[in-house]
Tab-separated table of N, CA and C in Angstrom:
chain	number	residue	atom	x	y	z
D	36	MET	N	90.232	189.723	90.010
D	36	MET	CA	89.706	188.544	89.968
D	36	MET	C	89.091	187.855	88.949
D	37	GLY	N	89.189	186.310	88.876
D	37	GLY	CA	88.225	185.871	87.624
D	37	GLY	C	86.908	186.072	87.964
D	38	GLN	N	86.219	185.437	86.825
D	38	GLN	CA	84.613	185.735	87.105
D	38	GLN	C	84.072	185.238	87.611
D	39	ASN	N	84.640	183.940	88.079
D	39	ASN	CA	84.017	183.257	89.694
D	39	ASN	C	84.207	183.236	91.264
D	40	GLN	N	85.521	184.476	91.367
D	40	GLN	CA	85.961	184.849	92.545
D	40	GLN	C	85.077	185.850	93.261
D	41	GLN	N	85.062	185.635	94.324
D	41	GLN	CA	84.498	186.635	95.174
D	41	GLN	C	85.270	187.481	96.313
D	42	GLU	N	85.419	188.722	96.665
D	42	GLU	CA	86.339	189.428	97.493
D	42	GLU	C	85.456	189.117	98.972
D	43	LEU	N	86.341	188.575	99.676
D	43	LEU	CA	85.422	188.845	101.558
D	43	LEU	C	86.315	189.801	102.261
D	44	GLU	N	85.941	190.741	102.579
D	44	GLU	CA	86.386	191.437	103.530
D	44	GLU	C	85.658	191.437	104.804
D	45	VAL	N	86.574	191.896	106.029
D	45	VAL	CA	85.930	191.413	107.561
D	45	VAL	C	86.195	192.565	108.076
D	46	LYS	N	86.109	193.222	108.730
D	46	LYS	CA	86.603	194.227	109.643
D	46	LYS	C	86.088	193.770	111.168
D	47	LEU	N	87.449	194.105	111.886
D	47	LEU	CA	87.338	194.490	113.331
D	47	LEU	C	87.401	195.321	114.248
D	48	TYR	N	86.801	195.470	115.290
D	48	TYR	CA	86.970	196.648	116.165
D	48	TYR	C	88.244	196.081	116.902
D	49	LEU	N	89.058	197.063	116.989
D	49	LEU	CA	90.688	197.131	118.284
D	49	LEU	C	90.664	198.075	118.522
D	50	GLU	N	90.920	197.801	119.829
D	50	GLU	CA	91.217	198.593	120.862
D	50	GLU	C	92.379	199.087	121.100
D	51	ASN	N	93.567	198.477	120.629
D	51	ASN	CA	94.855	198.426	120.753
D	51	ASN	C	95.336	198.166	119.359
D	52	LEU	N	95.399	199.008	118.522
D	52	LEU	CA	96.235	198.397	116.885
D	52	LEU	C	97.869	198.341	117.560
D	53	PRO	N	98.566	199.373	117.933
D	53	PRO	CA	100.046	198.929	118.229
D	53	PRO	C	100.536	197.586	118.851
D	54	ALA	N	99.530	197.271	119.829
D	54	ALA	CA	99.723	195.836	120.401
D	54	ALA	C	99.698	194.808	119.604
D	55	LEU	N	98.579	194.799	118.573
D	55	LEU	CA	98.333	194.092	117.245
D	55	LEU	C	99.427	194.103	116.604
D	56	LYS	N	100.105	194.874	116.081
D	56	LYS	CA	100.915	195.351	114.992
D	56	LYS	C	102.049	194.855	115.854
D	57	GLY	N	102.380	194.964	116.752
D	57	GLY	CA	103.814	194.409	117.798
D	57	GLY	C	103.874	192.720	117.583
D	58	LYS	N	102.565	192.194	117.853
D	58	LYS	CA	102.210	190.783	118.076
D	58	LYS	C	102.308	189.808	116.310
D	59	LEU	N	102.061	190.745	115.600
D	59	LEU	CA	102.067	190.165	114.185
D	59	LEU	C	103.643	190.137	113.611
D	60	GLU	N	104.208	191.380	113.993
D	60	GLU	CA	105.556	191.473	113.467
D	60	GLU	C	106.108	190.275	114.344
D	61	ARG	N	106.299	190.053	115.626
D	61	ARG	CA	106.802	189.117	116.069
D	61	ARG	C	106.615	187.751	115.841
D	62	LEU	N	105.485	187.532	115.336
D	62	LEU	CA	105.188	185.994	114.349
D	62	LEU	C	106.121	185.639	112.849
D	63	GLY	N	106.217	187.687	112.538
D	63	GLY	CA	106.811	187.207	111.083
D	63	GLY	C	106.252	187.758	109.932
D	64	ALA	N	105.018	188.444	110.464
D	64	ALA	CA	104.384	189.075	109.413
D	64	ALA	C	104.809	190.462	109.062
D	65	GLU	N	104.804	190.432	107.675
D	65	GLU	CA	104.862	192.031	106.888
D	65	GLU	C	104.016	193.003	106.416
D	66	LEU	N	104.415	194.204	106.381
D	66	LEU	CA	103.702	195.300	105.595
D	66	LEU	C	103.788	195.086	104.327
D	67	THR	N	102.845	194.752	103.312
D	67	THR	CA	102.894	194.616	101.824
D	67	THR	C	102.412	195.688	101.425
D	68	GLU	N	101.272	196.526	101.984
D	68	GLU	CA	100.923	197.785	101.155
D	68	GLU	C	100.511	198.757	102.376
D	69	ALA	N	100.777	199.794	102.030
D	69	ALA	CA	100.630	200.853	103.208
D	69	ALA	C	98.906	201.570	103.309
D	70	ARG	N	98.458	201.235	104.422
D	70	ARG	CA	97.367	201.625	104.523
D	70	ARG	C	96.384	202.669	104.208
D	71	LEU	N	95.798	202.473	103.243
D	71	LEU	CA	94.914	203.517	103.253
D	71	LEU	C	93.712	204.123	103.899
D	72	HIS	N	92.978	205.697	103.884
D	72	HIS	CA	92.520	206.086	105.062
D	72	HIS	C	91.191	206.159	104.563
D	73	GLU	N	90.522	205.055	105.150
D	73	GLU	CA	88.629	204.733	105.342
D	73	GLU	C	88.030	205.448	106.056
D	74	VAL	N	86.386	205.960	105.905
D	74	VAL	CA	85.643	206.090	106.907
D	74	VAL	C	85.104	205.390	107.017
D	75	ASN	N	84.744	204.360	108.316
D	75	ASN	CA	83.669	203.492	108.765
D	75	ASN	C	83.401	203.837	109.651
D	76	LEU	N	81.862	203.856	109.763
D	76	LEU	CA	80.855	204.013	110.256
D	76	LEU	C	80.668	202.670	111.364
D	77	ARG	N	80.154	202.488	112.626
D	77	ARG	CA	79.657	201.650	113.157
D	77	ARG	C	78.902	201.818	114.115
D	78	PHE	N	77.593	200.934	113.718
D	78	PHE	CA	76.350	201.314	114.606
D	78	PHE	C	75.861	200.398	115.132
D	79	ASP	N	75.534	200.458	116.542
D	79	ASP	CA	74.968	199.718	117.777
D	79	ASP	C	73.373	199.216	117.471
């Protein structure tokens, strides 16, 4: 990224990841990079 650009990362809670993946594939979305393992803590 250049000097004046910022990255925005949004994390959403999903109850059913396979359903979302299927819906995205039906819309023509393609995986461009493999998922990386992260540990994300959620506090209420």
